[in-house]
CSV table of C-alpha atoms in Angstrom, one decimal:
chain,number,residue,atom,x,y,z
A,1,MET,CA,123.2,120.3,147.4
A,2,THR,CA,125.3,122.0,149.9
A,3,ASP,CA,124.3,124.7,152.5
A,4,ARG,CA,126.5,127.7,152.2
A,5,THR,CA,126.6,131.5,153.2
A,6,PRO,CA,125.1,133.4,150.2
A,7,THR,CA,127.8,134.9,148.1
A,8,ALA,CA,126.7,138.3,148.4
A,9,ASP,CA,124.1,140.1,150.7
A,10,SER,CA,120.8,139.2,149.3
A,11,ASP,CA,119.2,142.7,150.4
A,12,ALA,CA,122.0,144.4,148.3
A,13,ASP,CA,121.6,145.1,144.5
A,14,PRO,CA,124.7,147.0,143.1
A,15,ALA,CA,124.6,148.0,139.8
A,16,VAL,CA,127.7,145.9,139.3
A,17,ARG,CA,129.3,143.2,141.1
A,18,ARG,CA,133.0,143.3,140.9
A,19,LEU,CA,135.4,140.2,141.1
A,20,ASP,CA,136.6,141.4,144.6
A,21,ASP,CA,133.0,141.5,145.8
A,22,TRP,CA,132.8,137.6,145.7
A,23,ASP,CA,133.7,135.9,149.1
A,24,ALA,CA,137.0,134.4,148.7
A,25,ALA,CA,136.5,131.9,151.4
A,26,GLU,CA,133.5,130.5,149.7
A,27,LEU,CA,135.0,130.3,146.2
A,28,ARG,CA,138.3,128.4,147.8
A,29,SER,CA,135.6,125.9,149.4
A,30,LEU,CA,134.0,125.5,146.2
A,31,ALA,CA,137.4,124.8,144.4
A,32,ASP,CA,138.2,122.3,147.1
A,33,GLU,CA,134.9,120.7,146.7
A,34,TYR,CA,134.3,120.5,143.2
A,35,ASP,CA,137.8,120.8,141.7
A,36,THR,CA,138.9,123.3,139.1
A,37,PRO,CA,138.7,124.4,136.6
A,38,ALA,CA,135.0,125.2,137.6
A,39,TYR,CA,132.5,127.8,136.5
A,40,VAL,CA,130.3,129.4,139.2
A,41,ILE,CA,127.1,130.9,138.3
A,42,ASP,CA,124.9,133.0,141.1
A,43,LEU,CA,121.2,132.4,140.1
A,44,ASP,CA,120.3,135.0,142.9
A,45,ARG,CA,122.4,137.5,141.2
A,46,ILE,CA,120.8,136.7,137.7
A,47,ARG,CA,117.4,137.4,139.3
A,48,GLN,CA,118.7,140.7,140.8
A,49,ASN,CA,119.9,141.9,137.5
A,50,TYR,CA,116.6,140.9,135.7
A,51,ARG,CA,114.4,142.9,137.9
A,52,ARG,CA,116.4,145.8,137.9
A,53,ILE,CA,116.5,146.0,134.1
A,54,ALA,CA,112.7,145.2,134.0
A,55,ALA,CA,112.0,147.7,136.7
A,56,ALA,CA,113.8,150.5,134.6
A,57,PHE,CA,112.0,150.0,131.4
A,58,ASP,CA,108.5,149.1,133.2
A,59,ALA,CA,109.1,152.9,134.4
A,60,ALA,CA,109.8,154.4,131.2
A,61,PHE,CA,107.4,152.1,128.8
A,62,ASP,CA,104.0,150.8,128.8
A,63,ASP,CA,104.1,147.0,129.5
A,64,PRO,CA,107.4,146.1,127.7
A,65,THR,CA,108.7,142.6,127.2
A,66,VAL,CA,112.1,141.9,128.6
A,67,MET,CA,113.2,138.6,127.1
A,68,PHE,CA,116.6,136.8,127.7
A,69,ALA,CA,118.9,136.3,124.8
A,70,VAL,CA,119.6,132.5,125.6
A,71,LYS,CA,122.9,132.4,123.5
A,72,ALA,CA,124.6,134.2,126.5
A,73,HIS,CA,124.2,131.0,128.2
A,74,SER,CA,121.7,128.2,127.5
A,75,GLY,CA,122.2,126.1,130.7
A,76,ARG,CA,119.1,124.7,132.3
A,77,ALA,CA,119.6,126.2,135.6
A,78,VAL,CA,119.8,129.8,134.1
A,79,MET,CA,116.8,129.5,131.9
A,80,GLU,CA,114.7,128.0,134.7
A,81,ALA,CA,115.9,130.9,137.1
A,82,LEU,CA,114.7,133.4,134.4
A,83,LEU,CA,111.6,131.7,133.5
A,84,ASP,CA,110.6,131.7,137.0
A,85,GLU,CA,111.0,135.6,136.7
A,86,GLY,CA,108.7,135.6,133.8
A,87,ALA,CA,111.4,136.1,131.0
A,88,PRO,CA,110.2,134.8,127.6
A,89,MET,CA,113.3,133.1,125.6
A,90,GLU,CA,114.8,134.7,122.7
A,91,CYS,CA,116.5,132.1,120.8
A,92,ALA,CA,118.9,132.3,117.8
A,93,ALA,CA,119.2,128.5,117.0
A,94,ALA,CA,116.8,125.5,116.8
A,95,GLY,CA,118.8,124.1,119.4
A,96,GLU,CA,118.5,126.9,121.8
A,97,VAL,CA,114.6,126.5,121.3
A,98,PHE,CA,114.9,122.9,122.1
A,99,ARG,CA,116.8,123.6,125.4
A,100,ALA,CA,114.3,126.3,126.3
A,101,LEU,CA,111.4,124.0,125.8
A,102,ARG,CA,113.3,121.4,128.0
A,103,ALA,CA,113.9,124.1,130.8
A,104,GLY,CA,110.0,124.6,130.7
A,105,ALA,CA,109.5,127.7,128.5
A,106,ASP,CA,106.0,128.1,127.0
A,107,PRO,CA,106.7,127.7,123.2
A,108,ASP,CA,104.1,130.5,122.5
A,109,GLU,CA,106.1,133.0,124.3
A,110,ILE,CA,109.6,131.8,122.4
A,111,GLN,CA,110.9,134.2,120.0
A,112,TYR,CA,113.1,132.4,117.3
A,113,THR,CA,115.9,134.5,115.4
A,114,GLY,CA,117.3,132.9,112.6
A,115,VAL,CA,120.4,134.1,111.0
A,116,ASN,CA,121.1,132.3,107.7
A,117,PRO,CA,118.9,129.5,109.2
A,118,PRO,CA,119.9,126.0,108.2
A,119,ASP,CA,117.1,123.9,106.8
A,120,ASP,CA,117.1,121.6,109.7
A,121,ASP,CA,116.6,124.6,112.2
A,122,LEU,CA,113.6,125.8,110.0
A,123,ASP,CA,112.1,122.3,109.7
A,124,TYR,CA,112.5,122.2,113.7
A,125,VAL,CA,111.0,125.6,114.6
A,126,VAL,CA,108.1,125.4,112.2
A,127,GLY,CA,107.3,121.8,113.7
A,128,VAL,CA,107.2,123.6,117.0
A,129,TRP,CA,105.1,126.4,115.7
A,130,GLU,CA,102.5,123.9,114.5
A,131,ASP,CA,101.5,123.1,118.1
A,132,ALA,CA,102.1,126.8,119.6
A,133,PRO,CA,100.9,129.2,116.9
A,134,GLU,CA,101.4,132.2,118.9
A,135,MET,CA,105.2,131.5,118.7
A,136,THR,CA,107.1,134.3,116.7
A,137,LEU,CA,109.7,133.5,114.1
A,138,ASN,CA,111.9,136.4,113.3
A,139,VAL,CA,114.2,136.4,110.0
A,140,GLY,CA,116.6,138.6,108.4
A,141,ALA,CA,116.1,138.0,104.8
A,142,GLU,CA,113.1,137.9,102.3
A,143,ASP,CA,114.6,134.5,101.3
A,144,SER,CA,114.2,133.2,104.6
A,145,VAL,CA,110.3,134.4,104.4
A,146,GLU,CA,110.2,132.2,101.1
A,147,ARG,CA,111.8,129.2,102.8
A,148,LEU,CA,109.3,129.5,105.7
A,149,ALA,CA,106.2,129.7,103.3
A,150,GLU,CA,107.5,126.5,101.6
A,151,ARG,CA,107.2,124.8,105.1
A,152,GLY,CA,103.4,126.0,105.5
A,153,PHE,CA,104.2,128.8,108.0
A,154,ASP,CA,101.6,131.4,108.0
A,155,GLY,CA,102.0,132.7,111.7
A,156,ARG,CA,103.5,135.7,113.5
A,157,LEU,CA,106.5,137.0,111.7
A,158,CYS,CA,109.1,139.5,112.6
A,159,LEU,CA,111.7,141.0,110.4
A,160,ARG,CA,115.2,141.8,111.4
A,161,VAL,CA,116.2,145.1,110.1
A,162,ASN,CA,119.9,146.1,109.3
A,163,PRO,CA,119.8,149.9,110.9
A,164,GLY,CA,123.3,150.7,109.4
A,165,ILE,CA,124.5,151.7,112.9
A,166,ALA,CA,126.7,149.6,114.8
A,167,ALA,CA,127.9,149.5,118.4
A,168,GLY,CA,129.6,147.3,121.0
A,169,HIS,CA,133.0,146.1,122.7
A,170,HIS,CA,134.4,144.7,119.6
A,171,GLU,CA,134.3,144.7,115.7
A,172,LYS,CA,133.2,141.1,116.0
A,173,VAL,CA,130.1,141.8,118.0
A,174,LYS,CA,129.0,144.9,116.1
A,175,THR,CA,126.2,143.6,114.2
A,176,GLY,CA,124.0,146.6,113.4
A,177,ALA,CA,125.9,147.6,110.1
A,178,HIS,CA,127.1,144.2,109.3
A,179,PRO,CA,125.5,142.9,105.9
A,180,LYS,CA,125.1,139.5,107.7
A,181,PHE,CA,122.3,140.8,109.9
A,182,GLY,CA,119.0,141.9,108.8
A,183,ILE,CA,117.2,143.3,105.7
A,184,PRO,CA,118.9,146.7,104.5
A,185,TYR,CA,116.8,149.6,106.5
A,186,ASP,CA,115.7,151.4,103.1
A,187,ALA,CA,114.3,148.1,101.8
A,188,VAL,CA,112.0,147.1,104.7
A,189,PRO,CA,108.8,149.1,103.9
A,190,ASP,CA,108.7,147.3,100.5
A,191,VAL,CA,109.6,144.0,101.8
A,192,VAL,CA,106.9,144.2,104.6
A,193,GLU,CA,104.6,145.2,101.8
A,194,ARG,CA,105.4,142.4,99.8
A,195,VAL,CA,105.2,139.8,102.6
A,196,ARG,CA,101.7,141.1,103.5
A,197,ALA,CA,100.4,141.0,100.0
A,198,GLU,CA,101.8,137.6,98.7
A,199,TYR,CA,102.3,135.5,102.0
A,200,GLU,CA,99.7,134.4,104.6
A,201,MET,CA,101.7,135.6,107.4
A,202,ASP,CA,101.1,138.1,110.2
A,203,VAL,CA,103.8,140.8,110.2
A,204,VAL,CA,103.7,141.4,114.0
A,205,GLY,CA,107.1,143.1,114.5
A,206,LEU,CA,110.5,144.6,113.6
A,207,HIS,CA,113.7,143.8,115.2
A,208,ALA,CA,117.2,145.2,115.0
A,209,HIS,CA,120.3,144.8,117.3
A,210,ALA,CA,123.2,147.2,117.2
A,211,GLY,CA,125.9,145.1,118.9
A,212,SER,CA,127.1,143.6,122.1
A,213,GLY,CA,128.7,145.0,125.3
A,214,MET,CA,127.4,148.8,125.1
A,215,LEU,CA,128.5,150.9,127.7
A,216,ASP,CA,128.2,155.0,128.3
A,217,GLU,CA,130.3,155.7,125.1
A,218,ASP,CA,127.8,153.7,123.0
A,219,MET,CA,124.7,155.4,124.2
A,220,ASP,CA,124.8,157.9,121.5
A,221,ALA,CA,124.7,155.2,118.7
A,222,HIS,CA,122.2,153.4,120.7
A,223,ALA,CA,119.7,156.4,120.7
A,224,GLU,CA,120.3,157.1,117.0
A,225,TYR,CA,119.6,153.3,115.9
A,226,VAL,CA,116.5,153.3,118.4
A,227,GLY,CA,115.3,156.4,116.6
A,228,LYS,CA,115.7,155.0,113.4
A,229,MET,CA,113.8,152.1,114.2
A,230,GLY,CA,111.0,153.9,115.7
A,231,ASP,CA,110.7,155.9,112.5
A,232,LEU,CA,110.7,152.8,110.4
A,233,ALA,CA,108.0,151.2,112.7
A,234,ARG,CA,105.7,154.1,112.3
A,235,GLU,CA,106.1,154.0,108.6
A,236,VAL,CA,105.4,150.4,108.4
A,237,GLY,CA,102.4,150.6,110.8
A,238,ASP,CA,100.2,147.7,112.2
A,239,LEU,CA,102.9,146.3,114.4
A,240,ASP,CA,102.4,144.3,117.7
A,241,PHE,CA,105.9,145.1,119.0
A,242,LEU,CA,109.4,146.6,118.3
A,243,ASP,CA,112.2,144.7,119.4
A,244,ILE,CA,115.3,147.0,119.9
A,245,GLY,CA,117.7,143.8,120.8
A,246,GLY,CA,119.8,143.7,123.6
A,247,GLY,CA,123.5,144.5,123.8
A,248,PHE,CA,123.4,146.6,127.2
A,249,GLY,CA,127.1,146.0,128.7
A,250,VAL,CA,128.6,145.4,132.3
A,251,PRO,CA,132.1,147.0,133.1
A,252,TYR,CA,134.6,144.2,133.0
A,253,ARG,CA,137.4,146.6,134.3
A,254,ASP,CA,137.2,148.0,138.0
A,255,ASP,CA,137.6,151.6,136.8
A,256,GLU,CA,134.7,151.4,134.3
A,257,ASP,CA,131.4,152.7,135.3
A,258,PRO,CA,128.2,150.7,135.2
A,259,LEU,CA,125.3,151.7,132.9
A,260,ASP,CA,122.6,153.7,134.8
A,261,ILE,CA,119.9,151.6,133.5
A,262,ASP,CA,117.2,153.8,134.5
A,263,ALA,CA,118.8,156.6,132.4
A,264,VAL,CA,119.3,154.2,129.6
A,265,ALA,CA,115.6,153.2,129.4
A,266,GLU,CA,114.5,156.8,129.7
A,267,ARG,CA,116.8,157.8,126.8
A,268,THR,CA,115.4,154.7,124.9
A,269,ARG,CA,111.9,156.2,125.5
A,270,GLU,CA,112.9,159.5,124.1
A,271,ALA,CA,114.7,158.5,121.3
A,272,LEU,CA,111.8,156.2,120.2
A,273,GLY,CA,108.9,158.6,120.3
A,274,GLU,CA,105.4,157.7,120.3
A,275,LEU,CA,104.8,154.2,118.8
A,276,ASP,CA,101.5,152.3,118.7
A,277,ALA,CA,103.2,149.0,119.5
A,278,THR,CA,104.9,147.7,122.5
A,279,LEU,CA,108.6,147.4,123.3
A,280,LYS,CA,110.6,144.4,123.4
A,281,LEU,CA,114.3,143.9,124.3
A,282,GLU,CA,116.6,140.9,124.8
A,283,PRO,CA,119.5,141.3,127.3
A,284,GLY,CA,121.9,138.5,127.8
A,285,ARG,CA,125.3,139.8,129.1
A,286,TYR,CA,123.7,142.5,131.4
A,287,LEU,CA,122.0,139.8,133.2
A,288,LEU,CA,124.6,137.2,133.4
A,289,ALA,CA,128.2,138.5,133.1
A,290,ASP,CA,128.8,139.6,136.9
A,291,ALA,CA,126.7,136.5,138.1
A,292,GLY,CA,129.7,134.4,137.3
A,293,CYS,CA,133.2,133.4,137.7
A,294,LEU,CA,135.8,130.8,136.7
A,295,LEU,CA,138.0,129.1,139.4
A,296,ALA,CA,141.2,127.7,138.3
A,297,THR,CA,144.3,126.1,140.0
A,298,VAL,CA,148.0,127.3,139.4
A,299,ASN,CA,150.0,124.5,138.3
A,300,THR,CA,153.3,126.1,136.8
A,301,ILE,CA,155.4,129.2,137.7
A,302,LYS,CA,158.0,129.8,135.0
A,303,ASP,CA,160.5,132.8,135.1
A,304,THR,CA,161.7,134.0,131.8
A,305,PRO,CA,163.6,136.9,130.6
A,306,GLU,CA,160.5,138.5,129.0
A,307,THR,CA,157.9,137.5,131.8
A,308,THR,CA,156.8,135.5,134.5
A,309,VAL,CA,154.4,132.9,133.2
A,310,VAL,CA,151.7,131.4,135.3
A,311,GLY,CA,150.1,128.3,134.3
A,312,ILE,CA,146.7,127.2,135.2
A,313,ASP,CA,144.2,124.4,134.6
A,314,ALA,CA,141.7,126.5,132.8
A,315,SER,CA,142.3,127.4,129.1
A,316,MET,CA,141.1,129.0,125.9
A,317,THR,CA,138.7,126.1,125.5
A,318,THR,CA,137.2,126.8,129.1
A,319,LEU,CA,136.8,130.7,128.4
A,320,ILE,CA,137.4,131.7,124.8
A,321,ARG,CA,136.8,135.5,125.0
A,322,PRO,CA,140.4,136.8,125.7
A,323,ALA,CA,141.8,134.6,122.9
A,324,MET,CA,138.8,135.5,120.5
A,325,TYR,CA,138.1,139.3,121.3
A,326,GLY,CA,141.2,140.2,123.4
A,327,ALA,CA,138.6,140.5,126.1
A,328,TYR,CA,139.8,141.7,129.6
A,329,HIS,CA,138.6,139.6,132.7
A,330,GLY,CA,139.9,140.5,136.1
A,331,ILE,CA,142.0,137.8,137.7
A,332,ARG,CA,142.3,137.5,141.5
A,333,ASN,CA,144.6,135.1,143.5
A,334,LEU,CA,142.0,133.8,146.2
A,335,THR,CA,145.1,132.0,148.3
A,336,ASN,CA,147.7,134.5,148.6
A,337,PRO,CA,146.2,138.1,147.9
A,338,ASP,CA,148.9,139.9,149.7
A,339,ALA,CA,151.7,138.4,147.7
A,340,PRO,CA,154.1,140.6,146.2
A,341,VAL,CA,152.7,142.3,142.9
A,342,GLU,CA,154.6,141.8,139.6
A,343,PRO,CA,153.9,141.6,135.9
A,344,LEU,CA,152.5,138.3,135.2
A,345,THR,CA,151.4,136.3,131.9
A,346,VAL,CA,148.5,133.9,132.7
A,347,GLY,CA,147.9,131.0,130.5
A,348,GLY,CA,146.4,127.5,130.1
A,349,PRO,CA,147.5,124.1,129.0
A,350,VAL,CA,146.3,124.6,125.2
A,351,CYS,CA,149.2,124.2,122.9
A,352,GLU,CA,148.4,127.8,121.1
A,353,SER,CA,150.0,131.3,121.7
A,354,SER,CA,146.7,132.7,122.1
A,355,ASP,CA,146.0,130.6,125.1
A,356,THR,CA,146.5,133.5,127.5
A,357,PHE,CA,144.0,135.3,129.7
A,358,CYS,CA,146.5,138.4,130.5
A,359,ARG,CA,150.0,139.4,129.3
A,360,ASP,CA,152.4,141.3,131.9
A,361,ARG,CA,149.4,142.3,134.1
A,362,PRO,CA,150.6,143.4,137.7
A,363,LEU,CA,149.2,140.5,139.9
A,364,PRO,CA,150.1,139.1,143.3
A,365,ARG,CA,152.6,136.3,142.5
A,366,PRO,CA,151.1,133.0,143.0
A,367,GLU,CA,152.6,129.8,144.1
A,368,ARG,CA,151.7,126.5,142.7
A,369,GLY,CA,148.4,125.1,144.1
A,370,ASP,CA,146.9,128.5,144.6
A,371,THR,CA,143.2,129.1,143.6
A,372,VAL,CA,142.5,132.1,141.2
A,373,ALA,CA,139.2,133.4,140.1
A,374,ILE,CA,138.7,134.9,136.7
A,375,GLY,CA,135.7,137.4,136.8
A,376,HIS,CA,132.7,138.3,134.7
A,377,THR,CA,132.5,134.9,133.1
A,378,GLY,CA,128.6,134.4,133.5
A,379,ALA,CA,127.9,135.5,129.9
A,380,TYR,CA,129.5,133.8,126.9
A,381,GLY,CA,131.7,131.7,129.3
A,382,TYR,CA,130.4,128.2,129.4
A,383,ALA,CA,128.2,128.8,126.4
A,384,MET,CA,131.4,129.2,124.2
A,385,ALA,CA,133.5,126.6,126.0
A,386,SER,CA,134.5,123.6,123.6
A,387,GLN,CA,136.5,120.2,123.6
A,388,PHE,CA,139.3,121.7,121.4
A,389,HIS,CA,142.6,120.1,122.2
A,390,SER,CA,140.6,117.3,123.7
A,391,GLN,CA,139.9,119.1,127.0
A,392,PRO,CA,136.8,118.0,129.0
A,393,ARG,CA,134.3,121.0,129.6
A,394,PRO,CA,134.4,121.8,133.3
A,395,VAL,CA,131.9,121.5,136.0
A,396,GLU,CA,129.5,124.3,136.6
A,397,ILE,CA,128.2,125.1,140.1
A,398,ALA,CA,124.8,127.0,140.5
A,399,LEU,CA,124.5,129.0,143.7
A,400,GLU,CA,121.1,129.8,144.8
A,401,GLY,CA,119.3,130.7,148.0
A,402,GLY,CA,122.7,130.2,150.0
A,403,GLU,CA,123.2,126.6,148.5
A,404,ALA,CA,125.5,125.2,145.8
A,405,ARG,CA,124.7,122.4,143.5
A,406,VAL,CA,126.2,120.9,140.4
A,407,ALA,CA,124.3,122.4,137.6
A,408,ARG,CA,126.5,120.6,134.9
A,409,ARG,CA,128.8,117.8,135.8
A,410,ARG,CA,132.4,117.8,134.6
A,411,GLU,CA,133.0,116.0,131.5
A,412,THR,CA,135.3,112.9,131.4
A,413,PHE,CA,137.6,111.5,128.8
A,414,ASP,CA,134.7,109.1,128.1
A,415,ASP,CA,132.7,112.0,127.2
A,416,LEU,CA,135.2,113.2,124.6
A,417,VAL,CA,134.8,109.9,122.4
A,418,ARG,CA,131.0,109.3,123.3
A,419,LEU,CA,129.7,110.3,120.0
A,420,GLU,CA,132.3,108.2,118.2
A,421,GLU,CA,131.0,105.0,119.7
């Protein structure tokens, strides 16, 4: 563990941290010490983000539960920081349950949300539940209820609802109207009635999720689906909680405004109405996105008739969001920020035309060996990294209390073949 100056003023809590707010000298120092590509995750910033959203919903609701959607980042250091803040873990796969338990989560406070859950997943989570009877299992099909009953489950059950309303930054993450997710809205009352009559399970909650990365323009859809879920919860009755999912976005572009999370919480309360059940929500991206950045080194400069190509040592295997979603991530030259600006195409070493982080974006022209930072990579960054193209996954550096440490070591070539041996 290395002593360092904190990345940001620990007394400040801006609604969003922009890429330019990171300390360039510190990031260059981290790149020199730990090599690149390297993920940097600021645990103090994650704590700030959690406290802000928890305070906003505490002010609007009576005793809400703000969980952490583990799929955004399943690293132990991140989960430990959020567990320390009191956040229960919302897990969308058995492996996430396993990792949450390893990080110290109380199994009674874990919520498992299975989407077309494989048999092995159900076997594992029911096994955990047998020793933790307050654990809540959340499923989105009546078929999954039957499969749980076959395994002897008779505990706390939540049903995922498809509200027919979707929102989010990309079609691939708009879940609220996709048939894959949840029981059709109009069918839910009958399903609840059958489950209560035919199975020895306690239906304690309903759940829905509109999508991921919602900003101001999505708040009308958010309010509409929250209102529908409030109506449904009142119709079903006798619930402990209503889980409205997460999906609160952060601005990846400098010209986008951050959510006023206090206003979002108040509008959620107004849309929901009076309800004899507590509120749950499960942010992921909101807590993590601006707490992370990705460091990379320039290795190639190639002028072509169409564009200038800048090759870096990070790739779509390191950060897949630009290739998968066309997502925008800010890019900052940490070594030569005042170099002449020109349209640049920045890409990695993978033999795919999709392995680009931007195309013809005006940026300071780098030189070979320059360090660059890619912003807003804390959520769905390392979590979606892969070994495609036999690329070892990068090191992850955690910042906390003015110190840096390795949260996950860099993979080696030996790691690529370890399971084959």
